Amino acid sequence: MIRPGEGRLTHAPQSHPPVRTARIGVLLANLGTPDATDYWSMRRYLNEFLSDRRVIDYPAWKWQPLLQLIILSKRPFTSGANYKLIWDNERNESPLMTITRNQTEAVAAALKAQYGDAVMVDFCMRYGNPSTESKVRAMVEAGCEKILFCPLYPHYAGATSATANDQFFRALMKEKRQPAARTLPEYFDHPLYIDALAQSVEAAYAGLDHKPDVLVASYHGMPKRYLMEGDPYHCQCQKTSRLLRERLGWDKGAIDTTFQSVFGTEEWLRPYTVEHVAELARQGKKRIAVIAPAFSADCIETLEEINGEIRESFEHAGGEVFTYIPCLNAEAAHITALTAVIRENLAGWIAPAE
């Protein structure tokens, strides 16, 4: 605790409010997680998520009655059951929370080695806790006069990167002394990110006694309408698959690009992963591997959906060997890539400590 008159303002009178030493904040942001798996925790989380107009852009008069009266009456039970399958009961948190914390600690250590104590690193969630607003407030109170906000999404999408940025800007609106702000751009084609993906594939294949017939790159889906309205996500996913294939030195056709997590009745980006893997099995591709390049950390969509629903679709169609390649999580190559992207976007704000 510092008292009035103390701080970095050498010539301030004793009555002046305290001012902390100026620092730079690096705030990592992921999607979010419920606080627990019970009905009300799931309902609060799903209500915040599914009320986001970046995620569901239907008119509120049409969507909210359906959401509040029907979807949120049933879905918290099914979603809670799915979360229970992956929940860390010892820590009482979801894998996404654990992994994001581990990533933050690793990035913080790497940046501290280069910048010393001049950079403060923390993380927040777009939905649920810790909230973006609370972490922005903590950084401002700690003296951060500049903040680099880092959505942990390699690819840009309105429903991921943009809504995270929206929440960051809303938090800034509540600050009396707003810090200077930057947002981390997408890094789907950064050489170190592609190399980290390739290393994860190579490591997974090295541990198998067979080579999969095909590698399926499963990306989170979105309505096809968003692509037609200008969202670049689909094109960035296609490019990631191509760059990964080229880095691995594989022939064309060795990696299939698909999309998962379809919701609602309108058409989404195709092919749908759950249908595509079944079709591969029917075509005689009995051994496949699946990777999820759009997710920076394993979560409900990878640990339960890919390794559950999508695996079952493949096996029920006659598939024999299904290999899920984990997300990059806190692997060293991933931390190296994230740290490099962050350093590039801190340029002009800070120089490495001598």
Short mmCIF file of C-alpha atoms in Angstrom, two decimals:
data_model
loop_
_atom_site.label_atom_id
_atom_site.label_comp_id
_atom_site.label_asym_id
_atom_site.label_seq_id
_atom_site.Cartn_x
_atom_site.Cartn_y
_atom_site.Cartn_z
CA MET A 1 0.00 0.00 0.00
CA ILE A 2 1.39 3.40 -0.99
CA ARG A 3 0.28 6.61 0.69
CA PRO A 4 -0.57 10.06 -0.73
CA GLY A 5 2.53 11.89 -1.86
CA GLU A 6 4.39 8.65 -2.55
CA GLY A 7 5.02 7.14 -5.95
CA ARG A 8 6.96 8.19 -8.99
CA LEU A 9 5.94 11.88 -8.98
CA THR A 10 9.06 13.25 -7.28
CA HIS A 11 7.80 16.82 -6.98
CA ALA A 12 4.17 16.08 -6.04
CA PRO A 13 2.86 17.58 -2.81
CA GLN A 14 2.05 15.29 0.07
CA SER A 15 -1.66 15.67 -0.65
CA HIS A 16 -1.30 14.33 -4.21
CA PRO A 17 -2.88 10.90 -4.79
CA PRO A 18 -0.32 8.10 -5.17
CA VAL A 19 0.96 7.24 -8.63
CA ARG A 20 2.61 3.91 -9.24
CA THR A 21 5.67 3.33 -11.39
CA ALA A 22 4.62 3.11 -15.04
CA ARG A 23 4.41 -0.39 -16.46
CA ILE A 24 3.11 -2.12 -19.58
CA GLY A 25 0.36 -4.70 -19.30
CA VAL A 26 0.04 -7.81 -21.47
CA LEU A 27 -3.43 -9.24 -21.00
CA LEU A 28 -4.09 -12.66 -22.51
CA ALA A 29 -7.76 -13.47 -23.17
CA ASN A 30 -9.54 -16.73 -23.84
CA LEU A 31 -13.17 -17.64 -24.43
CA GLY A 32 -14.26 -18.50 -20.92
CA THR A 33 -15.47 -21.23 -18.64
CA PRO A 34 -18.31 -21.77 -16.18
CA ASP A 35 -17.42 -21.50 -12.50
CA ALA A 36 -18.87 -24.96 -11.85
CA THR A 37 -20.92 -27.66 -13.56
CA ASP A 38 -24.21 -27.16 -11.66
CA TYR A 39 -27.34 -25.85 -13.38
CA TRP A 40 -27.13 -22.22 -12.25
CA SER A 41 -23.39 -21.86 -12.94
CA MET A 42 -23.93 -23.28 -16.42
CA ARG A 43 -26.98 -21.08 -17.01
CA ARG A 44 -25.11 -17.89 -16.06
CA TYR A 45 -22.24 -18.79 -18.34
CA LEU A 46 -24.41 -19.85 -21.29
CA ASN A 47 -26.62 -16.80 -20.92
CA GLU A 48 -23.64 -14.47 -21.17
CA PHE A 49 -22.18 -16.42 -24.09
CA LEU A 50 -25.35 -16.90 -26.11
CA SER A 51 -26.57 -13.32 -25.49
CA ASP A 52 -23.47 -11.94 -27.23
CA ARG A 53 -24.60 -10.38 -30.52
CA ARG A 54 -21.23 -11.25 -32.02
CA VAL A 55 -22.01 -14.93 -31.42
CA ILE A 56 -25.74 -14.99 -32.21
CA ASP A 57 -26.70 -11.97 -34.29
CA TYR A 58 -30.44 -12.61 -34.57
CA PRO A 59 -32.67 -9.69 -33.46
CA ALA A 60 -33.10 -9.68 -29.69
CA TRP A 61 -36.92 -9.76 -29.94
CA LYS A 62 -36.65 -13.03 -31.82
CA TRP A 63 -33.68 -14.64 -30.04
CA GLN A 64 -34.03 -13.73 -26.37
CA PRO A 65 -37.45 -15.35 -25.75
CA LEU A 66 -36.16 -18.55 -27.36
CA LEU A 67 -32.93 -18.38 -25.36
CA GLN A 68 -34.44 -17.55 -21.97
CA LEU A 69 -37.57 -19.71 -22.10
CA ILE A 70 -36.41 -22.80 -23.98
CA ILE A 71 -32.65 -23.11 -24.52
CA LEU A 72 -31.58 -22.02 -21.04
CA SER A 73 -34.18 -24.27 -19.47
CA LYS A 74 -32.59 -27.39 -20.95
CA ARG A 75 -29.08 -26.76 -22.19
CA PRO A 76 -27.45 -26.10 -18.78
CA PHE A 77 -28.21 -29.72 -17.86
CA THR A 78 -26.64 -31.23 -21.00
CA SER A 79 -23.71 -28.80 -21.05
CA GLY A 80 -23.10 -29.39 -17.35
CA ALA A 81 -23.03 -33.15 -17.96
CA ASN A 82 -20.47 -32.67 -20.74
CA TYR A 83 -18.31 -30.43 -18.56
CA LYS A 84 -18.38 -33.02 -15.79
CA LEU A 85 -16.66 -35.44 -18.16
CA ILE A 86 -13.60 -33.18 -18.39
CA TRP A 87 -13.81 -31.20 -15.10
CA ASP A 88 -10.75 -31.17 -12.86
CA ASN A 89 -12.36 -31.98 -9.52
CA GLU A 90 -9.13 -31.55 -7.58
CA ARG A 91 -8.64 -27.96 -8.76
CA ASN A 92 -12.40 -27.45 -9.20
CA GLU A 93 -11.96 -25.87 -12.60
CA SER A 94 -12.14 -26.67 -16.29
CA PRO A 95 -9.06 -27.65 -18.32
CA LEU A 96 -9.31 -24.35 -20.21
CA MET A 97 -8.78 -22.43 -16.97
CA THR A 98 -5.80 -24.56 -15.96
CA ILE A 99 -4.16 -24.39 -19.37
CA THR A 100 -4.70 -20.65 -19.82
CA ARG A 101 -3.13 -20.02 -16.41
CA ASN A 102 -0.16 -22.22 -17.35
CA GLN A 103 0.25 -20.37 -20.65
CA THR A 104 0.15 -17.04 -18.85
CA GLU A 105 2.79 -18.08 -16.34
CA ALA A 106 5.06 -19.35 -19.14
CA VAL A 107 4.65 -16.18 -21.23
CA ALA A 108 5.21 -14.04 -18.12
CA ALA A 109 8.46 -15.85 -17.39
CA ALA A 110 9.66 -15.40 -20.97
CA LEU A 111 8.82 -11.69 -21.03
CA LYS A 112 10.34 -11.11 -17.60
CA ALA A 113 13.61 -12.56 -18.88
CA GLN A 114 13.60 -9.96 -21.63
CA TYR A 115 11.95 -6.91 -20.06
CA GLY A 116 12.36 -7.39 -16.33
CA ASP A 117 9.56 -6.06 -14.13
CA ALA A 118 8.48 -3.42 -16.64
CA VAL A 119 5.86 -5.74 -18.11
CA MET A 120 2.92 -7.20 -16.17
CA VAL A 121 1.28 -10.32 -17.65
CA ASP A 122 -2.13 -11.67 -16.68
CA PHE A 123 -5.15 -13.38 -18.26
CA CYS A 124 -8.90 -12.92 -18.44
CA MET A 125 -11.94 -14.60 -19.97
CA ARG A 126 -14.48 -13.10 -22.35
CA TYR A 127 -17.28 -14.95 -20.58
CA GLY A 128 -17.23 -15.88 -16.90
CA ASN A 129 -14.30 -15.32 -14.57
CA PRO A 130 -11.78 -13.81 -14.28
CA SER A 131 -13.58 -11.06 -16.17
CA THR A 132 -11.91 -8.73 -18.62
CA GLU A 133 -13.10 -5.71 -16.65
CA SER A 134 -11.58 -6.94 -13.38
CA LYS A 135 -8.20 -7.60 -14.98
CA VAL A 136 -8.08 -4.27 -16.80
CA ARG A 137 -8.88 -2.58 -13.47
CA ALA A 138 -6.10 -4.54 -11.74
CA MET A 139 -3.59 -3.55 -14.42
CA VAL A 140 -4.49 0.12 -14.21
CA GLU A 141 -4.21 0.00 -10.43
CA ALA A 142 -0.79 -1.63 -10.81
CA GLY A 143 0.43 1.31 -12.89
CA CYS A 144 -0.01 -0.05 -16.42
CA GLU A 145 -0.23 2.99 -18.68
CA LYS A 146 -0.13 0.85 -21.82
CA ILE A 147 -1.91 -2.48 -22.34
CA LEU A 148 -1.46 -5.00 -25.15
CA PHE A 149 -4.63 -7.07 -25.26
CA CYS A 150 -4.05 -10.56 -26.64
CA PRO A 151 -7.01 -12.72 -27.69
CA LEU A 152 -5.69 -16.28 -27.76
CA TYR A 153 -7.18 -17.01 -31.18
CA PRO A 154 -4.74 -17.64 -34.02
CA HIS A 155 -7.49 -16.80 -36.54
CA TYR A 156 -9.64 -13.70 -36.61
CA ALA A 157 -13.40 -14.12 -36.33
CA GLY A 158 -16.10 -11.73 -35.26
CA ALA A 159 -17.37 -14.27 -32.73
CA THR A 160 -13.95 -14.75 -31.10
CA SER A 161 -11.31 -12.05 -31.56
CA ALA A 162 -13.74 -9.20 -32.17
CA THR A 163 -16.01 -9.87 -29.19
CA ALA A 164 -12.97 -10.21 -26.93
CA ASN A 165 -11.73 -6.84 -28.17
CA ASP A 166 -15.20 -5.36 -27.69
CA GLN A 167 -15.16 -6.40 -24.04
CA PHE A 168 -11.68 -4.95 -23.58
CA PHE A 169 -12.79 -1.60 -24.99
CA ARG A 170 -15.89 -1.64 -22.78
CA ALA A 171 -13.62 -2.12 -19.78
CA LEU A 172 -11.47 0.82 -20.87
CA MET A 173 -14.57 3.01 -21.02
CA LYS A 174 -14.89 2.72 -17.24
CA GLU A 175 -11.36 3.92 -16.49
CA LYS A 176 -10.80 7.50 -15.41
CA ARG A 177 -7.22 7.35 -16.68
CA GLN A 178 -7.35 5.19 -19.78
CA PRO A 179 -4.15 3.38 -20.69
CA ALA A 180 -2.91 3.43 -24.26
CA ALA A 181 -4.16 0.26 -25.91
CA ARG A 182 -3.20 -2.18 -28.63
CA THR A 183 -4.88 -5.42 -29.66
CA LEU A 184 -2.93 -8.43 -30.86
CA PRO A 185 -3.76 -9.24 -34.49
CA GLU A 186 -4.37 -12.76 -35.74
CA TYR A 187 -1.24 -14.89 -36.11
CA PHE A 188 -2.57 -17.89 -38.08
CA ASP A 189 0.26 -17.73 -40.61
CA HIS A 190 3.13 -16.79 -38.29
CA PRO A 191 6.05 -19.14 -39.06
CA LEU A 192 6.57 -20.01 -35.39
CA TYR A 193 2.90 -20.86 -34.93
CA ILE A 194 2.91 -23.08 -38.01
CA ASP A 195 6.13 -24.71 -36.80
CA ALA A 196 4.57 -25.38 -33.38
CA LEU A 197 1.60 -27.07 -35.07
CA ALA A 198 3.93 -29.14 -37.24
CA GLN A 199 5.99 -30.21 -34.24
CA SER A 200 2.84 -31.38 -32.47
CA VAL A 201 1.87 -33.49 -35.49
CA GLU A 202 5.36 -34.93 -35.83
CA ALA A 203 5.50 -35.80 -32.13
CA ALA A 204 2.08 -37.46 -32.25
CA TYR A 205 2.89 -39.48 -35.36
CA ALA A 206 6.22 -40.57 -33.90
CA GLY A 207 4.35 -42.19 -31.02
CA LEU A 208 2.08 -44.26 -33.26
CA ASP A 209 2.75 -47.72 -34.64
CA HIS A 210 0.90 -46.76 -37.80
CA LYS A 211 0.57 -43.70 -40.01
CA PRO A 212 -2.97 -42.29 -40.21
CA ASP A 213 -4.54 -42.37 -43.65
CA VAL A 214 -5.42 -38.69 -43.39
CA LEU A 215 -4.99 -35.79 -41.01
CA VAL A 216 -8.21 -33.86 -40.38
CA ALA A 217 -7.76 -30.23 -39.34
CA SER A 218 -11.00 -29.45 -37.49
CA TYR A 219 -11.72 -25.75 -36.95
CA HIS A 220 -14.54 -24.24 -34.96
CA GLY A 221 -17.44 -23.54 -37.25
CA MET A 222 -19.48 -20.43 -37.99
CA PRO A 223 -22.53 -19.68 -40.15
CA LYS A 224 -21.64 -19.54 -43.84
CA ARG A 225 -23.45 -16.20 -43.91
CA TYR A 226 -20.64 -14.65 -41.84
CA LEU A 227 -18.14 -15.56 -44.57
CA MET A 228 -20.34 -13.96 -47.20
CA GLU A 229 -20.58 -10.83 -45.02
CA GLY A 230 -16.81 -10.43 -44.97
CA ASP A 231 -15.48 -12.42 -42.01
CA PRO A 232 -11.99 -13.69 -43.02
CA TYR A 233 -12.00 -16.72 -40.70
CA HIS A 234 -12.71 -19.37 -43.35
CA CYS A 235 -9.89 -18.21 -45.62
CA GLN A 236 -7.43 -18.03 -42.73
CA CYS A 237 -8.27 -21.60 -41.69
CA GLN A 238 -7.68 -22.84 -45.23
CA LYS A 239 -4.34 -21.07 -45.34
CA THR A 240 -3.27 -22.57 -42.00
CA SER A 241 -3.97 -26.08 -43.31
CA ARG A 242 -1.97 -25.36 -46.46
CA LEU A 243 0.99 -23.88 -44.58
CA LEU A 244 0.97 -26.79 -42.14
CA ARG A 245 0.98 -29.30 -45.00
CA GLU A 246 3.84 -27.48 -46.70
CA ARG A 247 5.83 -27.30 -43.46
CA LEU A 248 5.35 -31.05 -42.98
CA GLY A 249 6.42 -31.68 -46.57
CA TRP A 250 3.24 -33.59 -47.40
CA ASP A 251 1.47 -33.89 -50.75
CA LYS A 252 -1.76 -32.10 -51.55
CA GLY A 253 -4.77 -33.90 -50.14
CA ALA A 254 -2.92 -35.14 -47.05
CA ILE A 255 -4.82 -32.72 -44.78
CA ASP A 256 -8.58 -32.20 -44.85
CA THR A 257 -10.03 -28.94 -43.55
CA THR A 258 -13.36 -29.29 -41.73
CA PHE A 259 -15.53 -27.35 -39.28
CA GLN A 260 -17.19 -28.44 -36.05
CA SER A 261 -19.65 -27.19 -33.39
CA VAL A 262 -22.62 -26.49 -35.67
CA PHE A 263 -25.47 -24.71 -33.87
CA GLY A 264 -28.95 -23.79 -35.07
CA THR A 265 -30.66 -24.47 -38.37
CA GLU A 266 -28.85 -22.29 -40.91
CA GLU A 267 -25.97 -23.59 -43.01
CA TRP A 268 -22.51 -23.35 -41.48
CA LEU A 269 -19.06 -23.63 -43.02
CA ARG A 270 -18.59 -27.04 -44.61
CA PRO A 271 -17.61 -29.81 -44.54
CA TYR A 272 -18.87 -30.57 -41.03
CA THR A 273 -16.25 -32.55 -39.12
CA VAL A 274 -18.72 -34.98 -37.56
CA GLU A 275 -20.05 -35.94 -41.00
CA HIS A 276 -16.70 -35.86 -42.78
CA VAL A 277 -14.96 -38.34 -40.48
CA ALA A 278 -17.84 -40.79 -40.95
CA GLU A 279 -17.54 -40.43 -44.71
CA LEU A 280 -13.79 -41.07 -44.50
CA ALA A 281 -14.49 -44.33 -42.67
CA ARG A 282 -17.01 -45.38 -45.31
CA GLN A 283 -14.41 -44.62 -47.98
CA GLY A 284 -12.01 -47.08 -46.34
CA LYS A 285 -9.89 -44.55 -44.43
CA LYS A 286 -9.83 -46.62 -41.25
CA ARG A 287 -7.10 -44.68 -39.43
CA ILE A 288 -7.27 -40.93 -39.05
CA ALA A 289 -5.77 -38.24 -36.85
CA VAL A 290 -7.55 -35.02 -35.89
CA ILE A 291 -5.96 -31.72 -34.91
CA ALA A 292 -7.71 -28.50 -33.86
CA PRO A 293 -5.52 -25.57 -35.01
CA ALA A 294 -8.03 -22.82 -34.15
CA PHE A 295 -7.97 -23.63 -30.43
CA SER A 296 -5.00 -22.40 -28.41
CA ALA A 297 -5.97 -24.61 -25.47
CA ASP A 298 -7.89 -27.85 -25.02
CA CYS A 299 -11.45 -27.21 -23.92
CA ILE A 300 -14.96 -28.65 -24.11
CA GLU A 301 -14.93 -28.47 -27.92
CA THR A 302 -11.79 -30.58 -28.20
CA LEU A 303 -11.79 -32.84 -25.14
CA GLU A 304 -15.48 -33.71 -25.28
CA GLU A 305 -16.67 -32.91 -28.82
CA ILE A 306 -13.70 -34.10 -30.89
CA ASN A 307 -12.61 -36.89 -28.59
CA GLY A 308 -16.22 -37.87 -27.91
CA GLU A 309 -18.91 -37.11 -30.48
CA ILE A 310 -16.61 -36.88 -33.50
CA ARG A 311 -14.62 -39.98 -32.51
CA GLU A 312 -17.87 -41.92 -32.09
CA SER A 313 -19.11 -40.79 -35.51
CA PHE A 314 -15.93 -42.15 -37.09
CA GLU A 315 -16.01 -45.44 -35.22
CA HIS A 316 -19.73 -46.03 -35.80
CA ALA A 317 -19.12 -45.65 -39.55
CA GLY A 318 -16.44 -48.37 -39.46
CA GLY A 319 -13.35 -46.40 -38.54
CA GLU A 320 -10.81 -48.31 -36.50
CA VAL A 321 -8.09 -46.02 -35.14
CA PHE A 322 -8.85 -42.42 -34.14
CA THR A 323 -5.98 -40.25 -32.88
CA TYR A 324 -6.65 -36.87 -31.38
CA ILE A 325 -3.62 -34.57 -31.39
CA PRO A 326 -3.91 -32.20 -28.39
CA CYS A 327 -3.93 -28.44 -28.76
CA LEU A 328 -0.64 -26.60 -28.39
CA ASN A 329 -1.56 -25.65 -24.80
CA ALA A 330 1.55 -24.68 -22.81
CA GLU A 331 4.01 -26.61 -24.98
CA ALA A 332 7.39 -24.90 -25.32
CA ALA A 333 7.05 -24.30 -29.06
CA HIS A 334 3.67 -22.66 -28.54
CA ILE A 335 4.97 -20.38 -25.79
CA THR A 336 7.87 -19.43 -28.05
CA ALA A 337 5.42 -18.52 -30.82
CA LEU A 338 3.10 -16.54 -28.53
CA THR A 339 6.00 -14.70 -26.94
CA ALA A 340 7.41 -13.79 -30.35
CA VAL A 341 4.07 -12.41 -31.56
CA ILE A 342 3.68 -10.42 -28.33
CA ARG A 343 7.22 -9.01 -28.57
CA GLU A 344 6.57 -7.92 -32.16
CA ASN A 345 3.46 -6.04 -31.03
CA LEU A 346 5.24 -4.40 -28.09
CA ALA A 347 7.68 -2.79 -30.53
CA GLY A 348 7.93 0.94 -29.99
CA TRP A 349 6.58 0.67 -26.47
CA ILE A 350 9.52 -1.00 -24.77
CA ALA A 351 13.05 -2.20 -25.48
CA PRO A 352 14.59 -5.34 -23.97
CA ALA A 353 16.25 -4.84 -20.62
CA GLU A 354 20.02 -4.70 -20.79
#
